[in-house]
mmCIF file of C-alpha atoms in Angstrom:
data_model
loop_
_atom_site.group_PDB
_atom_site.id
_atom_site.type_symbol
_atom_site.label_atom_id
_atom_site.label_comp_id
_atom_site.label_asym_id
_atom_site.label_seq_id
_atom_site.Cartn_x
_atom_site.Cartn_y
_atom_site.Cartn_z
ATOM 1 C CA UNK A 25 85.854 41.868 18.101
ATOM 2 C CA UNK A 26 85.694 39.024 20.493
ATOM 3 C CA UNK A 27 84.821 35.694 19.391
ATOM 4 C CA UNK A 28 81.487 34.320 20.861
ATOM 5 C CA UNK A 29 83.131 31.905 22.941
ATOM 6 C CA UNK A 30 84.830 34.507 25.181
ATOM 7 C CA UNK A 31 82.118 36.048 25.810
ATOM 8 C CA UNK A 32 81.138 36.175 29.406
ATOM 9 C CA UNK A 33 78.377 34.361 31.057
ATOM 10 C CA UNK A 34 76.756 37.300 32.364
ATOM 11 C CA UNK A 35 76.526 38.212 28.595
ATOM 12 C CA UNK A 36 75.341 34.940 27.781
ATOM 13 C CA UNK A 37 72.625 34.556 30.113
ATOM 14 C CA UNK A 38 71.398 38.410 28.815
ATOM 15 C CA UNK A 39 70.763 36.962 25.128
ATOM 16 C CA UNK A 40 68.800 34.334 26.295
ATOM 17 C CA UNK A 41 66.030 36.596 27.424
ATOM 18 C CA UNK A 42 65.612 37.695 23.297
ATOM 19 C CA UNK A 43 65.390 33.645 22.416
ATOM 20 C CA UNK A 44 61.705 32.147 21.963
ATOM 21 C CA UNK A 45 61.862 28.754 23.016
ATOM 22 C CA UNK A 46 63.459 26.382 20.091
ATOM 23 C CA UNK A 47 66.029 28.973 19.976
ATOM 24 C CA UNK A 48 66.826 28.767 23.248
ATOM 25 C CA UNK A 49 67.067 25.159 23.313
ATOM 26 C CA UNK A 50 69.694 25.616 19.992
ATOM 27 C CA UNK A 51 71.514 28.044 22.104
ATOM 28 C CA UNK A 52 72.142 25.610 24.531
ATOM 29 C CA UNK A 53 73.833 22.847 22.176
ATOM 30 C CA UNK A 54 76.337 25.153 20.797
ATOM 31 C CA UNK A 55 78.803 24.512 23.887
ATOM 32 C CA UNK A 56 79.580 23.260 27.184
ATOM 33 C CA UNK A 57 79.175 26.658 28.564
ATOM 34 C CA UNK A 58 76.478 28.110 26.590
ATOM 35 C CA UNK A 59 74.319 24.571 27.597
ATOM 36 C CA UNK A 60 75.523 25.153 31.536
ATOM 37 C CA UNK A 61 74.059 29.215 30.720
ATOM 38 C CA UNK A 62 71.019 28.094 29.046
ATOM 39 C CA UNK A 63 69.754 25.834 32.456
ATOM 40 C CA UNK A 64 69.654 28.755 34.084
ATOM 41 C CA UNK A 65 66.642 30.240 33.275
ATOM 42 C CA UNK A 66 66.787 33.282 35.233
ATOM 43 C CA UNK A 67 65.024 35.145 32.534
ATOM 44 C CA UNK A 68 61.370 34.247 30.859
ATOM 45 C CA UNK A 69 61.030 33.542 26.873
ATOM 46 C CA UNK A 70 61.245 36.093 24.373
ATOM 47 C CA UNK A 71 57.560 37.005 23.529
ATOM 48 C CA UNK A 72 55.877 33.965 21.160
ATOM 49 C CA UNK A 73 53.190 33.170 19.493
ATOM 50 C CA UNK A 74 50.532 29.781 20.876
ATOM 51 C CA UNK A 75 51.540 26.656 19.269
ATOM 52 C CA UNK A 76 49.052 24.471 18.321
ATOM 53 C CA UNK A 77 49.392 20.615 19.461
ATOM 54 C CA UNK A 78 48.012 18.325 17.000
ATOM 55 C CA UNK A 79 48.438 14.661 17.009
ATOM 56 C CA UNK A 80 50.449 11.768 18.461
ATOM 57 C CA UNK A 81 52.697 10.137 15.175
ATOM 58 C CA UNK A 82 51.883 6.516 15.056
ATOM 59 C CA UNK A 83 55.716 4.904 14.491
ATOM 60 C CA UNK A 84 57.472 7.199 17.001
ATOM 61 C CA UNK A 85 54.624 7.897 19.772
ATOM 62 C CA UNK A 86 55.912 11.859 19.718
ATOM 63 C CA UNK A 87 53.658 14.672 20.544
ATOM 64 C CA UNK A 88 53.490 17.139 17.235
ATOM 65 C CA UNK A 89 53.349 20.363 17.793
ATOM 66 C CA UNK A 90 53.396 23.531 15.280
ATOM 67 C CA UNK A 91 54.868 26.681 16.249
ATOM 68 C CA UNK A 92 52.972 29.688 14.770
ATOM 69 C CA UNK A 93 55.764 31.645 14.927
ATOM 70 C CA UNK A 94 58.563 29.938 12.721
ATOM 71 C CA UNK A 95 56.037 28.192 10.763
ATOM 72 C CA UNK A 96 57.790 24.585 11.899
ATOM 73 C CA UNK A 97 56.212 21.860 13.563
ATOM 74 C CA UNK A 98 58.105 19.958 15.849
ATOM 75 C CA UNK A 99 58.010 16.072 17.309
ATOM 76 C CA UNK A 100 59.019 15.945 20.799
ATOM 77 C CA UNK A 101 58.943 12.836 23.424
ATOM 78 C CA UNK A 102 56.012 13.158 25.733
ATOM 79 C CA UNK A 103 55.794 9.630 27.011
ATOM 80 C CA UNK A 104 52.890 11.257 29.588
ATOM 81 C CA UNK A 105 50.641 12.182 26.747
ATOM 82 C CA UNK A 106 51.509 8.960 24.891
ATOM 83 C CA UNK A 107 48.358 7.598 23.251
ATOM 84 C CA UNK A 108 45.903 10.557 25.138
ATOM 85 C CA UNK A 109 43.131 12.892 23.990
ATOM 86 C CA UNK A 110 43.909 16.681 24.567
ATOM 87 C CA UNK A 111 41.133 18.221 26.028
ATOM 88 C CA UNK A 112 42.022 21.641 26.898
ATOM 89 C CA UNK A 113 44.939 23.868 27.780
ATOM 90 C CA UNK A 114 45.754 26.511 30.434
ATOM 91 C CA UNK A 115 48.664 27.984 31.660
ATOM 92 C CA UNK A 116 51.222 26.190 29.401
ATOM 93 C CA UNK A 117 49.274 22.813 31.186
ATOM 94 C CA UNK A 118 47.448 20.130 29.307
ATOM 95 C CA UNK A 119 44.555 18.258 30.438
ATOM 96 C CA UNK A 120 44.495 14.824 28.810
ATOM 97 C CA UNK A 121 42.571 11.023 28.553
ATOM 98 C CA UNK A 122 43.470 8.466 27.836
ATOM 99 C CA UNK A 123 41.262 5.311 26.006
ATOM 100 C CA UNK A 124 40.069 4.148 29.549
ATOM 101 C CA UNK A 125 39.008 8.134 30.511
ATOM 102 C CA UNK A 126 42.269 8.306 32.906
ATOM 103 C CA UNK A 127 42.746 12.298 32.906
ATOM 104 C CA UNK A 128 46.403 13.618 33.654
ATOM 105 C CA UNK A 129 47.138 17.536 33.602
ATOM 106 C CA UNK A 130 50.723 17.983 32.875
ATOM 107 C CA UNK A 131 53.065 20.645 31.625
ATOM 108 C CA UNK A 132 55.039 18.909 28.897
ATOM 109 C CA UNK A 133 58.440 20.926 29.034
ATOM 110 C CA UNK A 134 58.375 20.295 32.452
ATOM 111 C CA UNK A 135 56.851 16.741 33.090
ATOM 112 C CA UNK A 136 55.085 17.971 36.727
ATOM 113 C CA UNK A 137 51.772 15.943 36.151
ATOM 114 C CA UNK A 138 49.196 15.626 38.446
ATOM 115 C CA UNK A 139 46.529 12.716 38.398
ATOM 116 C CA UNK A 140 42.956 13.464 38.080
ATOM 117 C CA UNK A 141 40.204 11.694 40.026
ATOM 118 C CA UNK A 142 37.557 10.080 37.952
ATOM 119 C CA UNK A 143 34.962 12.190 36.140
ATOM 120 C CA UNK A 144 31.518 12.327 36.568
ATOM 121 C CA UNK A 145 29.060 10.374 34.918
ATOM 122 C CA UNK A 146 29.157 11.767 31.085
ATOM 123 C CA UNK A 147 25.502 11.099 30.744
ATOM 124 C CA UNK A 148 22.230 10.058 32.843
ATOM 125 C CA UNK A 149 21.808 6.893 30.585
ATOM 126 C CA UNK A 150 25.102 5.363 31.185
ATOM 127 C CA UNK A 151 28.220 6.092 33.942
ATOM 128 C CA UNK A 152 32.186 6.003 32.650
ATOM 129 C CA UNK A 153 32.534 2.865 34.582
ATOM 130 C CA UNK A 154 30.044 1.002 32.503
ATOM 131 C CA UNK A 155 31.442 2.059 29.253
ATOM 132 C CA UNK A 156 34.938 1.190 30.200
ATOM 133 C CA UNK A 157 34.282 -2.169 31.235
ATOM 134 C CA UNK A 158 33.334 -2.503 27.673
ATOM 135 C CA UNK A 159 36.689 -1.316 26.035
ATOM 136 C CA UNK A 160 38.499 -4.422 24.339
ATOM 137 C CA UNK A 161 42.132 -4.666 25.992
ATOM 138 C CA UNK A 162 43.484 -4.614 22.668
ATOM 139 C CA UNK A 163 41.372 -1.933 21.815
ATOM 140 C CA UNK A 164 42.747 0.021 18.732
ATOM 141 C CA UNK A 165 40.260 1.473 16.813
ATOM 142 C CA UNK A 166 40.980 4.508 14.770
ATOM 143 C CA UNK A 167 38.533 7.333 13.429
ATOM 144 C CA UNK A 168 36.265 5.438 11.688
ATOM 145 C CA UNK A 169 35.734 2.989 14.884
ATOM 146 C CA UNK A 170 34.652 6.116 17.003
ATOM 147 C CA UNK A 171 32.626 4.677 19.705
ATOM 148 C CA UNK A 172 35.507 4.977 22.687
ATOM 149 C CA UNK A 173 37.073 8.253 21.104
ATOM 150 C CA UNK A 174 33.435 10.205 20.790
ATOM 151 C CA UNK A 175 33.026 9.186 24.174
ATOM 152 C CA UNK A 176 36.433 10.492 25.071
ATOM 153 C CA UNK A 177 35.402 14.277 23.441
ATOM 154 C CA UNK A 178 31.756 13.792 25.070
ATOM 155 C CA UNK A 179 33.155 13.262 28.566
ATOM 156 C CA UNK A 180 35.252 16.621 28.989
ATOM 157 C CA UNK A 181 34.248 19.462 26.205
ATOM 158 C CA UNK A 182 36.895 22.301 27.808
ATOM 159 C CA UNK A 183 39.034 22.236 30.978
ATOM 160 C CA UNK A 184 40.775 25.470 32.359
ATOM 161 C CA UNK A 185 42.800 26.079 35.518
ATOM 162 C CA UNK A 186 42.420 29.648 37.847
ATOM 163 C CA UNK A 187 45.990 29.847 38.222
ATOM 164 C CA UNK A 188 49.290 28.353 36.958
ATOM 165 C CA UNK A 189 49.933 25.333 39.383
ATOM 166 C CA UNK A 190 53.850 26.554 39.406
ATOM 167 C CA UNK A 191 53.222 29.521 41.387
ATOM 168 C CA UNK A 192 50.333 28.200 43.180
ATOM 169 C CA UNK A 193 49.610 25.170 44.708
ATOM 170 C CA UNK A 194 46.318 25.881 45.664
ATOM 171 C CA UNK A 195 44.544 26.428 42.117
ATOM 172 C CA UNK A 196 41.559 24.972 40.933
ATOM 173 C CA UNK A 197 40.463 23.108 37.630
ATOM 174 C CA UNK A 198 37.552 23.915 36.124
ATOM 175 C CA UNK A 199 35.881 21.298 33.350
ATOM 176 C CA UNK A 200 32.735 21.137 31.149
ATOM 177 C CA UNK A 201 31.846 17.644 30.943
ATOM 178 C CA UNK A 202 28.832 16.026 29.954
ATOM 179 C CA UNK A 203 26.166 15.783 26.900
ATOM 180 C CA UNK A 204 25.364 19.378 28.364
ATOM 181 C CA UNK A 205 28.908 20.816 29.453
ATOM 182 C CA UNK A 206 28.007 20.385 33.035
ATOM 183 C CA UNK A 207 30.921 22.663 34.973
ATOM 184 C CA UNK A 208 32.834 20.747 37.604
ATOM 185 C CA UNK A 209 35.741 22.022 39.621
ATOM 186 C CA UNK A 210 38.840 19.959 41.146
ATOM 187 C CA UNK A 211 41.809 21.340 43.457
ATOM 188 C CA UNK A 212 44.892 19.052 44.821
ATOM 189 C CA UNK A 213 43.433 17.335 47.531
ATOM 190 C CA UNK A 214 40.252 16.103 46.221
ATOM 191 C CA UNK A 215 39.171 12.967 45.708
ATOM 192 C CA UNK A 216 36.675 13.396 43.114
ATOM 193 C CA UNK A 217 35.195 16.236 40.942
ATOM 194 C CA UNK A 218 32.573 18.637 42.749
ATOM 195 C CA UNK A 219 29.390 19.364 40.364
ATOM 196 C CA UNK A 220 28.630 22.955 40.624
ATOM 197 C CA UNK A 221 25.204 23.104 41.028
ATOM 198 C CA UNK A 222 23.028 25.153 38.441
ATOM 199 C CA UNK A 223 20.544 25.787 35.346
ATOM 200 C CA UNK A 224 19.661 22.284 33.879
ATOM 201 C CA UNK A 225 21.301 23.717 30.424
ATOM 202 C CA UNK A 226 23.969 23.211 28.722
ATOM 203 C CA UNK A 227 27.181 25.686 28.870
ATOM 204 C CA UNK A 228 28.940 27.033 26.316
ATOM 205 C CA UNK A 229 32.800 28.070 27.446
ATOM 206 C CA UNK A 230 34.024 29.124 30.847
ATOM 207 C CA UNK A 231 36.921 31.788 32.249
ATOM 208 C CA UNK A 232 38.501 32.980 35.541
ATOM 209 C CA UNK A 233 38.303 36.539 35.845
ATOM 210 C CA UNK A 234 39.720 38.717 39.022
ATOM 211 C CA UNK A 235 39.344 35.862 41.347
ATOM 212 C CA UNK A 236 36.005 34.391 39.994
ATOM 213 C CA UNK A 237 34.572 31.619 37.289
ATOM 214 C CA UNK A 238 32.723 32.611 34.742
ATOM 215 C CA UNK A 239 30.149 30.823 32.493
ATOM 216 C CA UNK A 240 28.452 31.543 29.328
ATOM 217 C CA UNK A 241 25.201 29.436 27.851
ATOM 218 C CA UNK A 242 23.708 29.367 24.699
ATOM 219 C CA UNK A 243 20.196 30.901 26.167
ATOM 220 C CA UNK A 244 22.364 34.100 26.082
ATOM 221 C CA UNK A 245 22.832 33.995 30.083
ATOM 222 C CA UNK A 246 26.420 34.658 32.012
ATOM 223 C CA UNK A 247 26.747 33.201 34.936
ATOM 224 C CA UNK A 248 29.117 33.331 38.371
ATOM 225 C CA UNK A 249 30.690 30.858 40.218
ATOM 226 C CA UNK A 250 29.682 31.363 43.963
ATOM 227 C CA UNK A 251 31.588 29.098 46.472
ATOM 228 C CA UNK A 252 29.911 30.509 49.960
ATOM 229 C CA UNK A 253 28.646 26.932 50.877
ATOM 230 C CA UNK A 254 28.351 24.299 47.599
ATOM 231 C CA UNK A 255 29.553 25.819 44.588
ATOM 232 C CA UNK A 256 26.813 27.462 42.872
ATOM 233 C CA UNK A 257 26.065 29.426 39.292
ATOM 234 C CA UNK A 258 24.206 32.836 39.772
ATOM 235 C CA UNK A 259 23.014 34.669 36.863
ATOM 236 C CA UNK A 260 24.977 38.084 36.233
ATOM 237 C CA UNK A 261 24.904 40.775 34.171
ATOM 238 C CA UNK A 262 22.880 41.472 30.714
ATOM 239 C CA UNK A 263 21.499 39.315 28.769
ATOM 240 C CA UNK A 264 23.409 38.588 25.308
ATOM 241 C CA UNK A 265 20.649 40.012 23.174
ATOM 242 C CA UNK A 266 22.340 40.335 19.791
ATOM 243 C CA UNK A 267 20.697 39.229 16.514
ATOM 244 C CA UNK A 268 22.273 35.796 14.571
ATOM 245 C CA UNK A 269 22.767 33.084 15.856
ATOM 246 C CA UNK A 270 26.550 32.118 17.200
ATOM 247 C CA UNK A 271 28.487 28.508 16.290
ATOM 248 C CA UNK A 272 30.161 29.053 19.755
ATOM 249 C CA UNK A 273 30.985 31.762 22.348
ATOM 250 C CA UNK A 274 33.829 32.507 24.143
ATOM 251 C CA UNK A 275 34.675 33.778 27.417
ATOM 252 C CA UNK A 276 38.428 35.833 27.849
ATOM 253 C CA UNK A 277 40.068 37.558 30.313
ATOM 254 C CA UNK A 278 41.277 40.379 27.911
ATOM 255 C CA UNK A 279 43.566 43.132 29.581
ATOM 256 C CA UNK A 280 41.161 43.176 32.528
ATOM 257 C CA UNK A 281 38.344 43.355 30.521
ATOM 258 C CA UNK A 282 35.238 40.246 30.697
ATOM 259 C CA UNK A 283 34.770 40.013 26.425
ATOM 260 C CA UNK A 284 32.404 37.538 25.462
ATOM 261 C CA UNK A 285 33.165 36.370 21.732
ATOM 262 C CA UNK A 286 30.547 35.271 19.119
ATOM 263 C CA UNK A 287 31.827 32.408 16.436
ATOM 264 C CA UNK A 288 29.635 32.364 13.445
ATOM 265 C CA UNK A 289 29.469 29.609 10.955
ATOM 266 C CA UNK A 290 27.980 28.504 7.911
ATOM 267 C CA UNK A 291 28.090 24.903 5.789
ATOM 268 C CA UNK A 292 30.869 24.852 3.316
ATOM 269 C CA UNK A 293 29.563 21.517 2.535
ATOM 270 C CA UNK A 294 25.935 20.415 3.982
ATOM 271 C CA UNK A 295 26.084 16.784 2.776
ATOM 272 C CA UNK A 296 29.410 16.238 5.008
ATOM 273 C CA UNK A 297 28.137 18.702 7.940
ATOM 274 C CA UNK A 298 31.228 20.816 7.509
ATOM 275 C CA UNK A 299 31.096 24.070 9.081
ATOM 276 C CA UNK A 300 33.321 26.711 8.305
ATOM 277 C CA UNK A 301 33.423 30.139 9.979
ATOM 278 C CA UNK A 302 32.667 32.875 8.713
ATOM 279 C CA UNK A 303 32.554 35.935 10.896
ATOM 280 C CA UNK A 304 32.290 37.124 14.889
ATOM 281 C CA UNK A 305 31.165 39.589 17.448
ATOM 282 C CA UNK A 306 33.071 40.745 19.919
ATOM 283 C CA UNK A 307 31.107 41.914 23.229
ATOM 284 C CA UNK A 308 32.137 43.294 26.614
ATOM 285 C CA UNK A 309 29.370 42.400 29.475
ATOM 286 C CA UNK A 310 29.509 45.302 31.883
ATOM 287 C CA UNK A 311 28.266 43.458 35.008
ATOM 288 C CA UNK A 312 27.678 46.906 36.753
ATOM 289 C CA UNK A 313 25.669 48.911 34.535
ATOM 290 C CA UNK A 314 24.294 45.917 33.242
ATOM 291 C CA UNK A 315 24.834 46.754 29.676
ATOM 292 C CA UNK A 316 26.449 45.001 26.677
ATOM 293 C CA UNK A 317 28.759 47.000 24.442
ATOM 294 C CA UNK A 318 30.022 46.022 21.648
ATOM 295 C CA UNK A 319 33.825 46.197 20.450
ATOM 296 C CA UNK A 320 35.027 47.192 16.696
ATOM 297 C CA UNK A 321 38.698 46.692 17.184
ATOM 298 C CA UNK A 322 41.423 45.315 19.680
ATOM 299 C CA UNK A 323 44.337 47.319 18.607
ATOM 300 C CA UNK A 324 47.348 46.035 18.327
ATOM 301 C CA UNK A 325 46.373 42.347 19.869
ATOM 302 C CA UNK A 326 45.397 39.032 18.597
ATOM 303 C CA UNK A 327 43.116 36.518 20.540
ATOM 304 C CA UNK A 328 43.661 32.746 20.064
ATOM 305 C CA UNK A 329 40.170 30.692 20.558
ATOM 306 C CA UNK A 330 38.990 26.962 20.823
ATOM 307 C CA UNK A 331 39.092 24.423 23.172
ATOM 308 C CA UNK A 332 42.080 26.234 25.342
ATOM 309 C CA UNK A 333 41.785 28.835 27.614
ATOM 310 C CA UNK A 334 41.691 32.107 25.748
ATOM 311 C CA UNK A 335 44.819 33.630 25.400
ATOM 312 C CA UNK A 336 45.749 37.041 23.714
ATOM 313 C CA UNK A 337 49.275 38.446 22.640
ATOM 314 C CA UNK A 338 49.871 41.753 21.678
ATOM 315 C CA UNK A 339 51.353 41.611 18.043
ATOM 316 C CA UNK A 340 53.575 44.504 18.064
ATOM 317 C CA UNK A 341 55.954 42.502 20.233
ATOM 318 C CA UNK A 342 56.063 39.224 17.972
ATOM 319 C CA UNK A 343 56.809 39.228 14.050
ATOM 320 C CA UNK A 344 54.217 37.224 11.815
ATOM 321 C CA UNK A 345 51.204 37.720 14.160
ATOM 322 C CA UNK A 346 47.954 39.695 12.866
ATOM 323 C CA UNK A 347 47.401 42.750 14.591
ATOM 324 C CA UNK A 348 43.390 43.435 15.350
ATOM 325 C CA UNK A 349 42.980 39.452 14.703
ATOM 326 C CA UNK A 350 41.178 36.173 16.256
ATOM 327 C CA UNK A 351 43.344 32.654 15.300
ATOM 328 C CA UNK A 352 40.681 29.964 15.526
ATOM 329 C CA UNK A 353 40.762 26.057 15.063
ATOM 330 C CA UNK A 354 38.034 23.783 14.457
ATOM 331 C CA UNK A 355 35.405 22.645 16.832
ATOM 332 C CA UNK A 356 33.338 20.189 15.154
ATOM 333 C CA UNK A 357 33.826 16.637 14.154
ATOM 334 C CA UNK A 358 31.963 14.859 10.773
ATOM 335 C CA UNK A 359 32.530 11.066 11.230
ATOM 336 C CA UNK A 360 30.235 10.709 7.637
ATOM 337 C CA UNK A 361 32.745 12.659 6.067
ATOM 338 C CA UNK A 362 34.886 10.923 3.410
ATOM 339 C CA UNK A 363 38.095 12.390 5.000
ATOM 340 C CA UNK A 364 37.919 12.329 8.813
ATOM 341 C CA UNK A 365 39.589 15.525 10.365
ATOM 342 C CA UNK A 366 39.518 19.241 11.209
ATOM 343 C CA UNK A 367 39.845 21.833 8.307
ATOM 344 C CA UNK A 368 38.095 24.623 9.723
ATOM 345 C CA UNK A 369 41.816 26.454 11.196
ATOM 346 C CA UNK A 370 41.704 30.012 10.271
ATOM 347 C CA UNK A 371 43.097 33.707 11.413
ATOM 348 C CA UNK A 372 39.791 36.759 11.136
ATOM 349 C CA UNK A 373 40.956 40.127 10.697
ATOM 350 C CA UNK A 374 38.797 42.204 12.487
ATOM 351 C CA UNK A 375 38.988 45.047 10.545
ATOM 352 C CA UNK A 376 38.243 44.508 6.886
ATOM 353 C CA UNK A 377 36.097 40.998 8.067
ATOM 354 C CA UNK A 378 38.225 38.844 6.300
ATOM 355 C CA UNK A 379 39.452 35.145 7.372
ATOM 356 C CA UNK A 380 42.626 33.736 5.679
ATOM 357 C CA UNK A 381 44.820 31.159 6.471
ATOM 358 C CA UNK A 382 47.336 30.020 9.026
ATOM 359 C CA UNK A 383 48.025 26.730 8.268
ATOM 360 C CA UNK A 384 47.609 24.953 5.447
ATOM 361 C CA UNK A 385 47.910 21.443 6.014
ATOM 362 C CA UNK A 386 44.876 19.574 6.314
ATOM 363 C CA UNK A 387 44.613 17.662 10.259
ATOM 364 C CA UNK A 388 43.271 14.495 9.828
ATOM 365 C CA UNK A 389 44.172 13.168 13.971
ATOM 366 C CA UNK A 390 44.077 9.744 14.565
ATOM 367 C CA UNK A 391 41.934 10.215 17.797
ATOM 368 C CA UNK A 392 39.161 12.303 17.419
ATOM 369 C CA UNK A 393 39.600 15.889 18.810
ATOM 370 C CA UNK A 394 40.408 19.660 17.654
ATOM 371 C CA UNK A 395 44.107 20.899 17.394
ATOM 372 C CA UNK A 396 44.467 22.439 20.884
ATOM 373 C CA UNK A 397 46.482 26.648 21.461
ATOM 374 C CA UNK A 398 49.300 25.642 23.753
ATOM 375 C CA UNK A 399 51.750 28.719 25.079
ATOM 376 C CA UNK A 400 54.969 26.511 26.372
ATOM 377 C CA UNK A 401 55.473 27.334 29.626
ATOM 378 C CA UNK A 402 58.889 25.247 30.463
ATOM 379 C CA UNK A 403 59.871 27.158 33.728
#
């Protein structure tokens, strides 16, 4: 048998396409060669599971991240998100503010970044610009000094992009911003954010779906993002008439189906305000027959839900992932509570309506904010 280092690059370049994305970067620090292979990148990752990015470590300044799939977390040097809340993912991208409500969107394995214009006013009381002339210049406050960092989670509730900005340059961002999640869209170019014009209401979670944005509110009304002359939301489809009454909803683009997803919670502890989930509905809208059906099973997928865009993997392609399951993380914030952090993180099996758990460490972030679903997306 041949040793592995005559093995031919052709060869070489073959196994990488079975690596997931830590083992691709081992396979490139074995040798000279196998590190010249490795930066070619002809083929994509091995299939993976989301990774969830939690917080910044205070000595070091690295980005953690956990990867589902290994069950490791990993510290990696992200001087762009150094210091920054994470207020959504799409695409393998990042949307993130910092203290003074700067917002970057940047792909971390690749360090593209692109510089956000200012966002609108979070509230009618008060503008960002007012509020920022207020922050201290040596302005560290932690949890329990919340004032800036509420204000960061206030400003921009979920952020989402139409398209992933390295095969098209001429995507658009999509945010919720705003006491009532007020959607606003941005594409390279503008100067500043472009208020879509709608229902004085507040939103609950948006999604792009064949070529269009979608938008759900808690009146149990989906909307459509028309863009003939100012961008617009037009009320589509049936209304979301099922009994109970939902923590959140979602909106995915499932295997070319529109699902809308129903998070229920109760208080595990009412004192402290902590929620913890406890079931969900999922629902398909059909926006032609204008009827809402309702779905007992996904097969062999899982769906990954919060403040990222929705993503779904099929788990007969990746070990350790729940087939016919939804992988949550936490939503909600309790600054009374004696421990600030998120402990709501959680993996519902569909089938036999049970929730267990994916990771067991407790999150207790020093900025205020939910662990965000990140899929790496390095080239």
């Amino acid at each position: 048998m041949a040793a592995w280092s005559d093995l031919t690059n052709d060869v070489l370049e073959h196994i990488t396409s079975f690596l997931a994305l830590p083992d691709h970067y081992r396979f490139g620090s074995v040798c000279n060669n196998w590190r010249s292979v490795s930066k070619w990148r002809r083929y994509p990752l091995a299939p993976q599971l989301p990774w969830l990015v939690l917080e910044e470590e205070k000595e070091t300044r690295k980005r953690k991240f956990y990867n589902l799939s290994d069950g490791k977390h990993y510290s990696i040097e992200i001087p762009e998100l150094h210091g920054r809340y994470i207020c959504g993912s799409s695409h393998g991208w990042l949307f993130a503010i910092d203290i003074k409500i700067n917002g970057i969107l940047v792909n971390p394995f690749t360090q593209e970044c692109y510089e956000l214009p200012p966002f609108p006013a979070y509230s009618r009381k008060a503008d960002v610009t007012t509020l920022i002339e207020k922050v201290p210049s040596d302005y560290t406050g932690g949890p329990r000094n919340y004032t800036f960092e509420e204000m960061q989670t206030k400003i921009v509730f979920k952020a989402i992009l139409s398209h992933d900005p390295k095969k098209r340059s001429d995507f658009t961002a999509m945010i919720m911003f705003g006491c009532l999640r007020t959607p606003a869209i941005w594409r390279p170019g503008d100067l500043c954010w472009t208020v879509v014009d709608g229902p004085e209401r507040s939103m609950e979670d948006i999604v792009y779906f064949k070529g269009n944005f979608y938008v759900v509110s808690p009146e149990k009304e989906l909307y459509v993002m028309d863009f003939e002359s100012e961008p617009k939301l037009i009320e589509v489809g049936p209304q979301i008439d099922i009994e109970g009454f939902p923590f959140e909803r979602y909106l995915i683009d499932f295997n070319g189906n529109l699902l809308l997803i129903e998070r229920f919670c109760d208080y595990e502890d009412e004192e402290q305000e902590l929620n913890v989930t406890v079931g969900f509905n999922v629902l398909e809208p059909n926006l032609e027959e204008n009827i809402l059906y309702e779905w007992f099973d996904i097969d062999d997928f899982a769906l990954f839900l919060g403040r990222n865009s929705a993503i779904y993997v099929n788990s007969s392609h990746i070990p350790k992932c729940k087939r016919n399951g939804i992988y949550i993380t936490h939503l909600t914030r309790s600054f009374s509570a004696p421990k600030f952090g998120c402990h709501d993180l959680g993996v519902f099996d569909i089938t036999n309506k049970t929730i267990s758990k994916f990771y067991l460490v407790e999150v207790f972030p020093p900025l205020v904010g939910s662990p965000v679903w990140f899929t790496p997306n390095p080239w």
